[in-house]
Short mmCIF file of N, CA, C and O in Angstrom, two decimals:
data_model
loop_
_atom_site.label_atom_id
_atom_site.label_comp_id
_atom_site.label_asym_id
_atom_site.label_seq_id
_atom_site.Cartn_x
_atom_site.Cartn_y
_atom_site.Cartn_z
N MET A 4 0.39 -1.21 0.26
CA MET A 4 0.13 0.26 -0.30
C MET A 4 0.81 1.57 0.14
O MET A 4 0.51 2.26 -0.39
N SER A 5 2.13 1.52 0.25
CA SER A 5 2.61 2.78 1.10
C SER A 5 3.48 2.72 -0.84
O SER A 5 3.25 4.11 -1.15
N GLU A 6 3.22 1.80 -1.81
CA GLU A 6 3.62 2.09 -2.95
C GLU A 6 2.60 3.44 -3.63
O GLU A 6 2.77 4.10 -4.42
N GLN A 7 1.39 2.90 -3.37
CA GLN A 7 0.48 3.22 -3.82
C GLN A 7 0.08 4.99 -3.50
O GLN A 7 -0.50 6.10 -3.90
N LEU A 8 0.59 5.43 -2.42
CA LEU A 8 0.96 6.77 -1.90
C LEU A 8 2.01 7.70 -1.93
O LEU A 8 1.83 8.91 -2.36
N GLU A 9 2.70 7.31 -3.35
CA GLU A 9 3.56 7.85 -3.48
C GLU A 9 3.16 9.03 -4.32
O GLU A 9 1.86 8.75 -5.08
N THR A 10 4.53 9.73 -5.16
CA THR A 10 3.58 10.60 -6.30
C THR A 10 3.84 10.30 -7.30
O THR A 10 5.41 9.65 -7.46
N VAL A 11 3.26 9.93 -8.85
CA VAL A 11 3.48 9.64 -9.87
C VAL A 11 3.87 10.62 -11.05
O VAL A 11 2.44 11.18 -10.99
N VAL A 12 4.59 10.02 -11.63
CA VAL A 12 4.64 11.22 -12.28
C VAL A 12 5.24 10.36 -13.59
O VAL A 12 6.34 10.12 -13.58
N LEU A 13 4.08 10.98 -14.54
CA LEU A 13 4.01 10.31 -16.44
C LEU A 13 4.63 11.29 -16.96
O LEU A 13 4.02 12.14 -17.28
N ARG A 14 5.40 11.38 -18.40
CA ARG A 14 5.64 12.24 -19.13
C ARG A 14 5.63 11.05 -20.34
O ARG A 14 6.25 10.13 -20.38
N PRO A 15 5.56 11.50 -21.82
CA PRO A 15 5.70 11.06 -23.09
C PRO A 15 7.26 10.74 -23.53
O PRO A 15 7.77 12.27 -23.43
N HIS A 16 7.26 9.05 -24.02
CA HIS A 16 9.07 8.91 -23.69
C HIS A 16 8.82 10.03 -25.43
O HIS A 16 10.16 10.75 -25.91
N ARG A 17 8.45 8.81 -26.07
CA ARG A 17 9.25 8.91 -27.76
C ARG A 17 8.27 10.11 -28.19
O ARG A 17 9.23 10.91 -29.74
N ALA A 18 7.42 10.92 -27.59
CA ALA A 18 6.79 12.37 -27.96
C ALA A 18 7.78 13.13 -28.04
O ALA A 18 8.30 14.39 -28.15
N LEU A 19 8.98 13.47 -26.70
CA LEU A 19 9.71 14.12 -26.38
C LEU A 19 11.20 14.14 -27.23
O LEU A 19 11.03 14.65 -27.55
N ILE A 20 11.65 12.48 -27.26
CA ILE A 20 12.19 12.65 -28.09
C ILE A 20 12.32 13.16 -29.43
O ILE A 20 12.88 13.69 -29.83
N SER A 21 10.92 12.43 -30.04
CA SER A 21 10.73 13.18 -31.59
C SER A 21 10.93 14.79 -31.64
O SER A 21 11.16 15.19 -32.49
N SER A 22 10.29 14.84 -30.81
CA SER A 22 9.51 16.80 -31.01
C SER A 22 11.08 18.05 -30.48
O SER A 22 11.20 18.44 -30.89
N VAL A 23 11.68 16.64 -29.81
CA VAL A 23 13.05 17.59 -29.44
C VAL A 23 14.33 17.58 -29.91
O VAL A 23 14.62 18.36 -31.09
N ILE A 24 14.48 16.64 -30.68
CA ILE A 24 15.27 16.16 -32.37
C ILE A 24 14.45 16.67 -33.64
O ILE A 24 15.27 17.98 -34.40
N GLY A 25 13.21 17.21 -33.60
CA GLY A 25 12.84 18.10 -34.57
C GLY A 25 12.88 19.11 -35.03
O GLY A 25 12.86 20.30 -35.22
N ALA A 26 12.71 19.74 -33.35
CA ALA A 26 13.06 21.14 -33.36
C ALA A 26 14.27 21.21 -32.97
O ALA A 26 14.46 22.96 -33.83
N VAL A 27 15.05 20.93 -32.99
CA VAL A 27 16.40 21.31 -33.45
C VAL A 27 17.42 20.79 -34.90
O VAL A 27 17.72 21.93 -35.67
N LEU A 28 16.45 19.99 -35.53
CA LEU A 28 16.79 19.45 -37.00
C LEU A 28 15.91 21.20 -37.34
O LEU A 28 16.08 21.36 -38.41
N ILE A 29 14.51 21.51 -37.26
CA ILE A 29 14.05 22.75 -37.99
C ILE A 29 15.08 24.29 -37.32
O ILE A 29 15.29 24.89 -38.36
N ALA A 30 15.24 24.16 -36.52
CA ALA A 30 16.32 25.76 -35.59
C ALA A 30 16.92 25.64 -36.87
O ALA A 30 17.96 26.27 -37.34
N VAL A 31 17.85 24.42 -36.44
CA VAL A 31 19.46 24.83 -37.59
C VAL A 31 18.94 24.91 -39.35
O VAL A 31 19.85 26.15 -40.16
N LEU A 32 17.71 23.94 -39.27
CA LEU A 32 17.59 23.88 -40.85
C LEU A 32 17.11 25.86 -41.45
O LEU A 32 17.72 26.47 -42.43
N PHE A 33 16.37 26.32 -40.32
CA PHE A 33 15.98 27.79 -41.06
C PHE A 33 17.69 28.37 -40.83
O PHE A 33 17.16 29.53 -41.32
N VAL A 34 17.86 28.61 -39.64
CA VAL A 34 19.64 29.04 -39.74
C VAL A 34 20.30 29.16 -40.77
O VAL A 34 21.24 30.31 -41.01
N VAL A 35 20.44 28.06 -40.77
CA VAL A 35 21.26 27.64 -42.48
C VAL A 35 20.97 29.02 -43.46
O VAL A 35 21.56 29.34 -44.35
N ILE A 36 19.88 28.45 -43.53
CA ILE A 36 18.59 29.30 -44.45
C ILE A 36 19.10 30.26 -44.78
O ILE A 36 19.39 31.16 -45.82
N ALA A 37 19.00 30.94 -43.36
CA ALA A 37 18.99 32.61 -43.49
C ALA A 37 20.11 33.13 -43.49
O ALA A 37 20.58 34.00 -44.30
N VAL A 38 21.07 31.71 -42.95
CA VAL A 38 22.46 32.61 -43.25
C VAL A 38 22.98 32.38 -45.33
O VAL A 38 23.82 33.49 -45.63
N LEU A 39 22.69 31.30 -45.36
CA LEU A 39 22.70 31.68 -47.62
C LEU A 39 22.40 31.96 -48.04
O LEU A 39 22.33 32.54 -49.34
N LEU A 40 21.00 33.13 -47.84
CA LEU A 40 20.49 33.81 -48.43
C LEU A 40 20.67 35.13 -48.32
O LEU A 40 20.76 35.22 -50.07
N GLU A 41 22.40 35.42 -47.63
CA GLU A 41 22.68 36.33 -48.72
C GLU A 41 23.61 36.47 -49.97
O GLU A 41 23.80 37.04 -50.45
N THR A 42 24.04 35.05 -50.30
CA THR A 42 25.23 35.00 -51.22
C THR A 42 23.82 34.42 -52.39
O THR A 42 24.57 33.65 -53.44
N THR A 43 22.64 34.34 -52.60
CA THR A 43 22.02 33.39 -53.56
C THR A 43 21.80 34.32 -54.53
O THR A 43 22.02 35.91 -54.97
N PRO A 44 22.35 33.45 -56.04
CA PRO A 44 22.39 34.33 -57.34
C PRO A 44 21.27 34.58 -57.83
O PRO A 44 20.87 34.51 -59.11
N THR A 45 19.84 34.67 -57.12
CA THR A 45 18.58 34.92 -57.55
C THR A 45 18.16 36.33 -58.37
O THR A 45 17.20 36.11 -59.37
N GLY A 46 18.30 36.73 -57.94
CA GLY A 46 18.83 38.48 -58.18
C GLY A 46 17.62 39.59 -57.22
O GLY A 46 17.81 39.88 -57.18
N VAL A 47 17.17 38.46 -56.43
CA VAL A 47 16.51 39.07 -55.00
C VAL A 47 17.65 39.82 -54.27
O VAL A 47 18.68 38.97 -53.72
N TYR A 48 17.46 40.88 -53.43
CA TYR A 48 18.42 40.94 -52.45
C TYR A 48 17.68 40.67 -51.08
O TYR A 48 16.77 41.31 -50.49
N PHE A 49 18.48 39.94 -50.20
CA PHE A 49 18.08 40.14 -48.77
C PHE A 49 19.08 40.41 -48.23
O PHE A 49 20.50 40.54 -48.46
N ARG A 50 18.51 41.19 -47.38
CA ARG A 50 18.76 42.08 -46.39
C ARG A 50 19.00 41.68 -44.80
O ARG A 50 18.36 40.05 -44.48
N LEU A 51 20.04 41.66 -43.91
CA LEU A 51 20.33 41.06 -42.87
C LEU A 51 18.56 40.85 -41.58
O LEU A 51 18.52 39.89 -41.46
N ALA A 52 17.68 42.32 -42.07
CA ALA A 52 16.52 41.93 -41.45
C ALA A 52 15.66 40.82 -41.81
O ALA A 52 15.01 40.12 -40.94
N ASP A 53 15.66 40.42 -43.07
CA ASP A 53 15.18 39.59 -43.89
C ASP A 53 15.90 37.84 -43.82
O ASP A 53 14.86 36.98 -43.01
N GLN A 54 17.45 37.72 -43.29
CA GLN A 54 17.66 36.89 -42.49
C GLN A 54 17.18 36.70 -41.22
O GLN A 54 17.26 34.88 -40.65
N VAL A 55 17.59 37.42 -40.45
CA VAL A 55 16.94 37.59 -39.19
C VAL A 55 15.58 37.14 -38.89
O VAL A 55 15.01 36.28 -38.15
N SER A 56 14.71 37.60 -39.85
CA SER A 56 13.57 37.43 -39.69
C SER A 56 13.43 35.80 -40.07
O SER A 56 12.20 35.24 -39.78
N ILE A 57 13.67 35.17 -41.23
CA ILE A 57 13.63 34.15 -41.56
C ILE A 57 13.95 33.00 -40.52
O ILE A 57 13.69 32.09 -39.58
N ALA A 58 15.08 33.00 -39.39
CA ALA A 58 15.88 32.91 -38.82
C ALA A 58 15.14 32.70 -37.29
O ALA A 58 14.28 31.55 -36.72
N LEU A 59 14.15 33.70 -37.66
CA LEU A 59 13.12 33.74 -35.64
C LEU A 59 11.89 33.38 -36.59
O LEU A 59 11.10 32.06 -35.11
N ILE A 60 11.51 32.63 -37.40
CA ILE A 60 10.48 32.06 -38.15
C ILE A 60 10.47 30.38 -37.74
O ILE A 60 10.15 29.84 -37.04
N GLY A 61 12.08 29.87 -37.86
CA GLY A 61 12.36 28.67 -37.48
C GLY A 61 12.03 28.38 -35.79
O GLY A 61 11.62 27.25 -35.89
N LEU A 62 12.76 29.59 -35.50
CA LEU A 62 12.77 29.30 -34.09
C LEU A 62 11.55 29.41 -33.82
O LEU A 62 10.58 28.21 -32.41
N PHE A 63 10.82 29.82 -33.89
CA PHE A 63 8.95 30.23 -33.79
C PHE A 63 8.48 28.47 -33.70
O PHE A 63 7.56 28.03 -32.99
N ILE A 64 8.94 28.18 -35.15
CA ILE A 64 8.15 26.92 -35.29
C ILE A 64 8.96 25.81 -34.76
O ILE A 64 8.04 24.44 -33.68
N ALA A 65 9.80 25.69 -33.96
CA ALA A 65 10.49 24.80 -33.07
C ALA A 65 10.19 25.09 -31.83
O ALA A 65 9.91 23.77 -31.16
N GLY A 66 9.96 26.42 -31.37
CA GLY A 66 9.26 26.15 -30.18
C GLY A 66 7.99 25.69 -30.28
O GLY A 66 7.11 25.13 -29.44
N GLY A 67 7.17 25.89 -31.27
CA GLY A 67 5.90 24.95 -31.58
C GLY A 67 5.71 23.53 -31.05
O GLY A 67 5.22 23.15 -30.71
N LEU A 68 6.89 22.77 -32.39
CA LEU A 68 7.41 21.49 -32.36
C LEU A 68 7.85 20.79 -30.41
O LEU A 68 7.16 19.81 -29.90
N LEU A 69 8.40 21.77 -29.64
CA LEU A 69 8.53 21.53 -28.44
C LEU A 69 6.76 21.84 -27.05
O LEU A 69 7.49 21.31 -26.29
N LEU A 70 6.04 22.14 -27.73
CA LEU A 70 5.21 22.38 -26.76
C LEU A 70 4.35 20.50 -26.93
O LEU A 70 4.08 20.37 -25.92
N MET A 71 5.30 19.70 -28.23
CA MET A 71 4.48 18.65 -27.41
C MET A 71 4.77 17.60 -26.59
O MET A 71 5.07 16.71 -26.17
N ALA A 72 6.05 17.90 -26.14
CA ALA A 72 6.88 17.28 -25.54
C ALA A 72 6.36 17.72 -23.28
O ALA A 72 6.62 17.31 -22.29
N ARG A 73 5.40 18.75 -23.93
CA ARG A 73 5.04 19.40 -22.80
C ARG A 73 4.27 18.33 -21.50
O ARG A 73 3.94 18.81 -20.49
N PRO A 74 3.34 17.56 -22.16
CA PRO A 74 2.21 16.67 -21.22
C PRO A 74 2.94 16.28 -20.25
O PRO A 74 4.24 15.63 -21.15
N ARG A 75 2.60 16.17 -19.26
CA ARG A 75 2.89 15.20 -18.21
C ARG A 75 1.43 15.33 -17.14
O ARG A 75 0.57 15.89 -17.13
N VAL A 76 1.78 14.24 -16.33
CA VAL A 76 0.74 13.73 -15.87
C VAL A 76 0.97 14.03 -14.04
O VAL A 76 2.39 13.02 -13.80
N ARG A 77 1.24 14.26 -12.79
CA ARG A 77 1.54 13.96 -11.47
C ARG A 77 -0.16 13.39 -10.55
O ARG A 77 -0.36 14.74 -10.63
N ALA A 78 -0.10 12.67 -10.32
CA ALA A 78 -0.80 11.57 -9.64
C ALA A 78 -0.20 11.49 -7.83
O ALA A 78 0.74 11.11 -8.06
N ASP A 79 -1.07 12.05 -6.51
CA ASP A 79 -0.73 11.05 -5.59
C ASP A 79 -2.34 10.67 -5.31
O ASP A 79 -2.79 11.06 -5.80
N ALA A 80 -2.25 10.79 -4.14
CA ALA A 80 -3.50 10.24 -3.00
C ALA A 80 -4.66 10.92 -3.49
O ALA A 80 -5.86 10.55 -2.81
N ALA A 81 -4.21 12.57 -3.19
CA ALA A 81 -5.28 13.35 -3.09
C ALA A 81 -5.81 13.30 -4.37
O ALA A 81 -6.63 13.65 -4.67
N GLY A 82 -5.29 13.44 -5.43
CA GLY A 82 -5.89 13.77 -6.52
C GLY A 82 -4.96 13.63 -8.05
O GLY A 82 -3.83 12.93 -7.41
N ILE A 83 -5.23 13.90 -9.05
CA ILE A 83 -4.31 13.87 -10.04
C ILE A 83 -4.51 15.14 -10.86
O ILE A 83 -4.97 16.35 -11.37
N GLU A 84 -2.82 15.41 -11.76
CA GLU A 84 -2.73 16.78 -11.92
C GLU A 84 -2.69 16.73 -13.99
O GLU A 84 -1.83 15.69 -13.93
N VAL A 85 -2.97 16.45 -14.71
CA VAL A 85 -2.92 16.63 -16.22
C VAL A 85 -2.75 17.78 -16.81
O VAL A 85 -3.44 18.95 -16.96
N ARG A 86 -0.95 17.92 -16.73
CA ARG A 86 -0.84 18.72 -17.94
C ARG A 86 -0.44 18.77 -19.81
O ARG A 86 0.04 17.42 -19.89
N ASN A 87 -1.78 19.16 -20.65
CA ASN A 87 -1.73 18.87 -21.84
C ASN A 87 -0.62 20.18 -22.28
O ASN A 87 -0.17 20.45 -21.98
N VAL A 88 -0.81 19.99 -23.60
CA VAL A 88 -0.13 21.25 -24.60
C VAL A 88 -0.59 22.25 -24.08
O VAL A 88 0.94 22.91 -23.78
N PHE A 89 -1.30 23.38 -23.61
CA PHE A 89 -1.73 24.25 -23.28
C PHE A 89 -2.36 24.41 -21.87
O PHE A 89 -2.15 24.88 -21.52
N ALA A 90 -3.47 23.36 -21.78
CA ALA A 90 -3.71 23.61 -20.30
C ALA A 90 -3.25 22.49 -19.26
O ALA A 90 -3.20 21.52 -18.87
N THR A 91 -3.80 23.31 -17.79
CA THR A 91 -3.29 21.98 -17.13
C THR A 91 -4.39 22.13 -15.80
O THR A 91 -5.65 23.93 -15.60
N ARG A 92 -4.79 21.02 -15.21
CA ARG A 92 -6.51 20.81 -14.94
C ARG A 92 -5.92 19.62 -13.69
O ARG A 92 -5.30 18.59 -14.18
N ARG A 93 -6.46 20.09 -12.90
CA ARG A 93 -6.47 19.51 -10.99
C ARG A 93 -7.65 19.14 -10.75
O ARG A 93 -8.00 19.66 -10.37
N LEU A 94 -7.67 17.61 -10.39
CA LEU A 94 -8.78 17.18 -10.45
C LEU A 94 -8.52 16.19 -8.88
O LEU A 94 -7.89 15.23 -8.30
N PRO A 95 -9.45 15.80 -8.10
CA PRO A 95 -9.52 15.00 -6.68
C PRO A 95 -10.00 14.19 -7.41
O PRO A 95 -10.27 13.88 -8.66
N TRP A 96 -9.40 12.89 -6.89
CA TRP A 96 -9.99 11.37 -7.20
C TRP A 96 -11.85 11.30 -7.60
O TRP A 96 -11.95 10.31 -7.87
N SER A 97 -12.33 11.73 -6.28
CA SER A 97 -13.67 11.63 -6.07
C SER A 97 -14.05 12.37 -7.61
O SER A 97 -15.52 11.82 -8.07
N GLU A 98 -13.53 13.70 -8.41
CA GLU A 98 -14.27 13.52 -9.30
C GLU A 98 -13.70 12.95 -10.58
O GLU A 98 -13.86 13.05 -11.72
N VAL A 99 -13.54 11.79 -10.78
CA VAL A 99 -12.51 10.75 -11.61
C VAL A 99 -13.77 9.85 -11.71
O VAL A 99 -13.41 8.78 -10.38
N VAL A 100 -14.54 9.41 -12.24
CA VAL A 100 -15.41 8.14 -12.52
C VAL A 100 -13.92 6.88 -12.83
O VAL A 100 -14.61 5.94 -12.09
N ARG A 101 -13.05 6.94 -13.80
CA ARG A 101 -12.59 5.48 -14.40
C ARG A 101 -11.47 6.55 -15.05
O ARG A 101 -11.13 7.80 -15.64
N VAL A 102 -9.92 6.09 -15.18
CA VAL A 102 -9.22 6.10 -15.58
C VAL A 102 -9.35 5.08 -16.49
O VAL A 102 -9.06 4.07 -16.67
N ALA A 103 -9.12 5.48 -17.67
CA ALA A 103 -9.05 4.42 -19.04
C ALA A 103 -8.16 4.82 -20.43
O ALA A 103 -7.43 6.00 -20.16
N PHE A 104 -8.29 3.80 -21.10
CA PHE A 104 -7.57 3.77 -22.33
C PHE A 104 -8.12 2.62 -23.45
O PHE A 104 -7.84 1.83 -23.45
N PRO A 105 -8.81 3.70 -24.20
CA PRO A 105 -9.68 2.41 -25.12
C PRO A 105 -9.24 2.05 -25.98
O PRO A 105 -7.92 2.66 -26.63
N ASP A 106 -10.18 1.03 -26.37
CA ASP A 106 -9.10 0.06 -27.62
C ASP A 106 -8.88 1.26 -28.79
O ASP A 106 -9.60 2.01 -29.28
N GLY A 107 -7.86 1.37 -29.57
CA GLY A 107 -7.31 2.10 -30.44
C GLY A 107 -7.43 3.66 -30.09
O GLY A 107 -6.85 4.34 -30.93
N ALA A 108 -7.06 4.11 -28.89
CA ALA A 108 -6.93 5.63 -28.12
C ALA A 108 -5.35 5.46 -29.20
O ALA A 108 -4.77 4.81 -28.69
N SER A 109 -5.37 7.11 -29.37
CA SER A 109 -3.32 7.73 -29.23
C SER A 109 -3.24 7.84 -27.84
O SER A 109 -2.31 7.43 -27.58
N TRP A 110 -3.91 7.71 -27.08
CA TRP A 110 -3.43 8.28 -25.34
C TRP A 110 -4.88 8.48 -25.06
O TRP A 110 -5.96 7.51 -24.70
N ALA A 111 -4.48 8.50 -23.07
CA ALA A 111 -5.50 7.55 -22.22
C ALA A 111 -6.21 8.70 -21.90
O ALA A 111 -5.55 9.68 -22.68
N ARG A 112 -7.15 8.89 -20.80
CA ARG A 112 -8.00 9.63 -20.65
C ARG A 112 -9.04 9.77 -19.14
O ARG A 112 -8.68 8.41 -18.62
N LEU A 113 -9.02 10.55 -18.69
CA LEU A 113 -9.91 10.13 -17.20
C LEU A 113 -11.45 10.33 -18.19
O LEU A 113 -11.72 11.71 -18.21
N ASP A 114 -12.35 9.68 -17.02
CA ASP A 114 -13.78 9.50 -17.82
C ASP A 114 -14.67 10.42 -16.50
O ASP A 114 -14.55 10.26 -15.09
N LEU A 115 -14.76 11.32 -16.80
CA LEU A 115 -15.10 12.39 -15.66
C LEU A 115 -16.86 12.46 -15.70
O LEU A 115 -17.66 11.44 -16.82
N PRO A 116 -17.57 13.08 -14.55
CA PRO A 116 -18.76 12.79 -14.57
C PRO A 116 -19.57 13.46 -15.74
O PRO A 116 -18.91 14.23 -16.40
N ASP A 117 -21.12 13.26 -15.96
CA ASP A 117 -21.58 13.28 -16.89
C ASP A 117 -21.63 13.49 -18.31
O ASP A 117 -21.13 14.26 -19.45
N ASP A 118 -20.75 12.14 -18.61
CA ASP A 118 -19.78 11.80 -20.08
C ASP A 118 -19.34 12.73 -20.29
O ASP A 118 -19.20 13.06 -21.68
N GLU A 119 -17.75 13.17 -19.88
CA GLU A 119 -17.48 14.09 -19.95
C GLU A 119 -15.54 13.74 -20.01
O GLU A 119 -15.74 12.63 -19.09
N TYR A 120 -14.71 13.71 -20.66
CA TYR A 120 -13.51 12.81 -20.13
C TYR A 120 -12.22 14.04 -20.41
O TYR A 120 -11.97 15.34 -21.07
N LEU A 121 -11.13 13.90 -19.54
CA LEU A 121 -10.16 14.68 -19.66
C LEU A 121 -9.22 14.02 -20.90
O LEU A 121 -8.38 12.81 -19.84
N PRO A 122 -8.55 14.02 -22.24
CA PRO A 122 -7.44 13.53 -22.86
C PRO A 122 -6.28 13.21 -21.27
O PRO A 122 -5.91 14.69 -20.96
N VAL A 123 -5.34 12.37 -21.60
CA VAL A 123 -4.20 12.64 -20.60
C VAL A 123 -3.16 12.17 -21.99
O VAL A 123 -2.62 10.92 -22.11
N LEU A 124 -2.34 12.82 -22.59
CA LEU A 124 -1.24 13.05 -23.24
C LEU A 124 0.36 12.65 -22.85
O LEU A 124 0.63 12.07 -23.55
N ALA A 125 0.21 12.55 -21.61
CA ALA A 125 1.09 12.21 -20.62
C ALA A 125 1.48 10.36 -21.31
O ALA A 125 2.40 9.96 -21.24
N VAL A 126 0.36 9.91 -21.21
CA VAL A 126 0.08 7.92 -21.45
C VAL A 126 -0.21 7.99 -22.98
O VAL A 126 -1.36 8.23 -22.76
N GLN A 127 1.14 7.75 -23.85
CA GLN A 127 0.48 7.42 -25.27
C GLN A 127 0.91 6.18 -25.92
O GLN A 127 1.74 5.14 -25.19
N ALA A 128 -0.11 5.91 -26.09
CA ALA A 128 -0.29 4.36 -27.18
C ALA A 128 2.00 3.74 -27.80
O ALA A 128 1.86 2.77 -27.44
N VAL A 129 2.97 5.22 -28.09
CA VAL A 129 3.60 5.14 -29.29
C VAL A 129 4.16 3.93 -27.72
O VAL A 129 5.25 3.81 -28.72
N ASP A 130 4.70 4.37 -26.78
CA ASP A 130 5.17 4.29 -25.64
C ASP A 130 5.38 2.60 -24.77
O ASP A 130 5.75 2.22 -23.76
N ARG A 131 4.02 2.26 -25.71
CA ARG A 131 3.99 0.47 -25.19
C ARG A 131 3.81 0.84 -23.64
O ARG A 131 2.93 0.63 -23.01
N GLU A 132 4.56 -0.52 -23.08
CA GLU A 132 5.49 -0.48 -21.71
C GLU A 132 5.36 -0.05 -21.43
O GLU A 132 4.54 0.25 -19.73
N ARG A 133 5.62 1.42 -21.03
CA ARG A 133 5.81 2.48 -20.35
C ARG A 133 4.00 2.81 -20.42
O ARG A 133 3.84 3.21 -18.98
N ALA A 134 3.63 3.30 -21.22
CA ALA A 134 2.22 2.99 -21.07
C ALA A 134 1.27 2.33 -20.19
O ALA A 134 0.47 2.58 -20.11
N VAL A 135 1.87 0.71 -20.36
CA VAL A 135 0.92 0.09 -20.10
C VAL A 135 1.51 0.23 -18.18
O VAL A 135 0.42 0.50 -17.07
N ALA A 136 2.85 0.31 -18.06
CA ALA A 136 2.80 0.61 -16.68
C ALA A 136 2.47 2.01 -15.87
O ALA A 136 1.47 1.81 -14.82
N GLY A 137 2.23 2.74 -17.00
CA GLY A 137 1.91 4.59 -15.89
C GLY A 137 0.63 4.29 -15.86
O GLY A 137 0.08 4.53 -15.01
N ILE A 138 -0.30 3.74 -17.27
CA ILE A 138 -1.96 3.55 -16.52
C ILE A 138 -2.23 2.44 -15.31
O ILE A 138 -3.27 2.65 -15.01
N THR A 139 -1.32 1.81 -15.28
CA THR A 139 -1.84 0.61 -14.23
C THR A 139 -1.10 1.31 -13.26
O THR A 139 -2.38 1.31 -12.14
N ARG A 140 -0.29 2.30 -12.96
CA ARG A 140 0.12 3.45 -11.45
C ARG A 140 -1.01 4.08 -11.33
O ARG A 140 -1.97 4.12 -10.36
N LEU A 141 -1.57 4.79 -12.03
CA LEU A 141 -3.05 5.45 -11.95
C LEU A 141 -4.25 4.79 -11.66
O LEU A 141 -5.11 5.52 -11.41
N ARG A 142 -4.56 3.47 -12.73
CA ARG A 142 -5.33 2.54 -11.73
C ARG A 142 -5.58 2.52 -10.30
O ARG A 142 -6.54 1.65 -8.95
N GLU A 143 -4.14 1.98 -10.26
CA GLU A 143 -4.05 1.81 -8.54
C GLU A 143 -4.24 2.99 -7.71
O GLU A 143 -5.40 2.50 -6.49
N LEU A 144 -3.43 4.21 -7.68
CA LEU A 144 -4.06 5.18 -7.02
C LEU A 144 -5.21 5.42 -7.00
O LEU A 144 -6.10 5.93 -6.09
N HIS A 145 -5.94 5.95 -8.45
CA HIS A 145 -7.94 5.86 -8.28
C HIS A 145 -8.63 4.40 -7.21
O HIS A 145 -9.44 5.40 -6.53
N ALA A 146 -8.63 3.52 -7.82
CA ALA A 146 -9.13 2.39 -7.04
C ALA A 146 -8.61 2.61 -5.11
O ALA A 146 -9.20 2.58 -4.48
N ALA A 147 -7.45 3.46 -4.84
CA ALA A 147 -7.33 3.54 -3.44
C ALA A 147 -7.80 4.48 -2.90
O ALA A 147 -7.92 4.69 -1.97
N ALA A 148 -8.08 5.71 -4.07
CA ALA A 148 -8.41 6.82 -3.46
C ALA A 148 -9.53 6.34 -3.61
O ALA A 148 -11.12 7.16 -2.40
N ARG A 149 -10.29 5.78 -4.17
CA ARG A 149 -12.37 5.37 -3.87
C ARG A 149 -12.57 4.70 -2.86
O ARG A 149 -13.38 4.75 -2.71
N ALA A 150 -11.32 3.78 -2.68
CA ALA A 150 -11.29 2.51 -1.18
C ALA A 150 -11.48 2.90 -0.44
O ALA A 150 -12.32 2.94 0.72
N ARG A 151 -10.89 4.75 0.08
CA ARG A 151 -11.32 5.37 1.21
C ARG A 151 -12.13 5.74 1.49
O ARG A 151 -13.71 6.48 0.54
#
């Protein structure tokens, strides 16, 4: 029982790796393009402001890709905090009807009252064994909280 009282923190593994690699590649690609535009023989004149703008666009795109690494779940005996790409929501276990991972779904979800649900992007099917272990730990915490 003492294992169930610890804080469980889950993050997507493959999405984290993919988004970091993608962000680095995009940032490097746009910076290289910005540097090389100065010497293009097309007859178009690129100034420093154009080069900086292209590099900044690449950095913004890279930052957007890094948002995919943001999802996280933090759960303990009191409740669960789900941080998805843009929003964070903290719920007590009493508001969670079920911790679900429907067949064919890409990520887990929390079933809430009134047929509502909250996607849990931190537990993704592509993470396979990590996802199974994570959903099992969340279900154990949920069951322990419901038993009290």
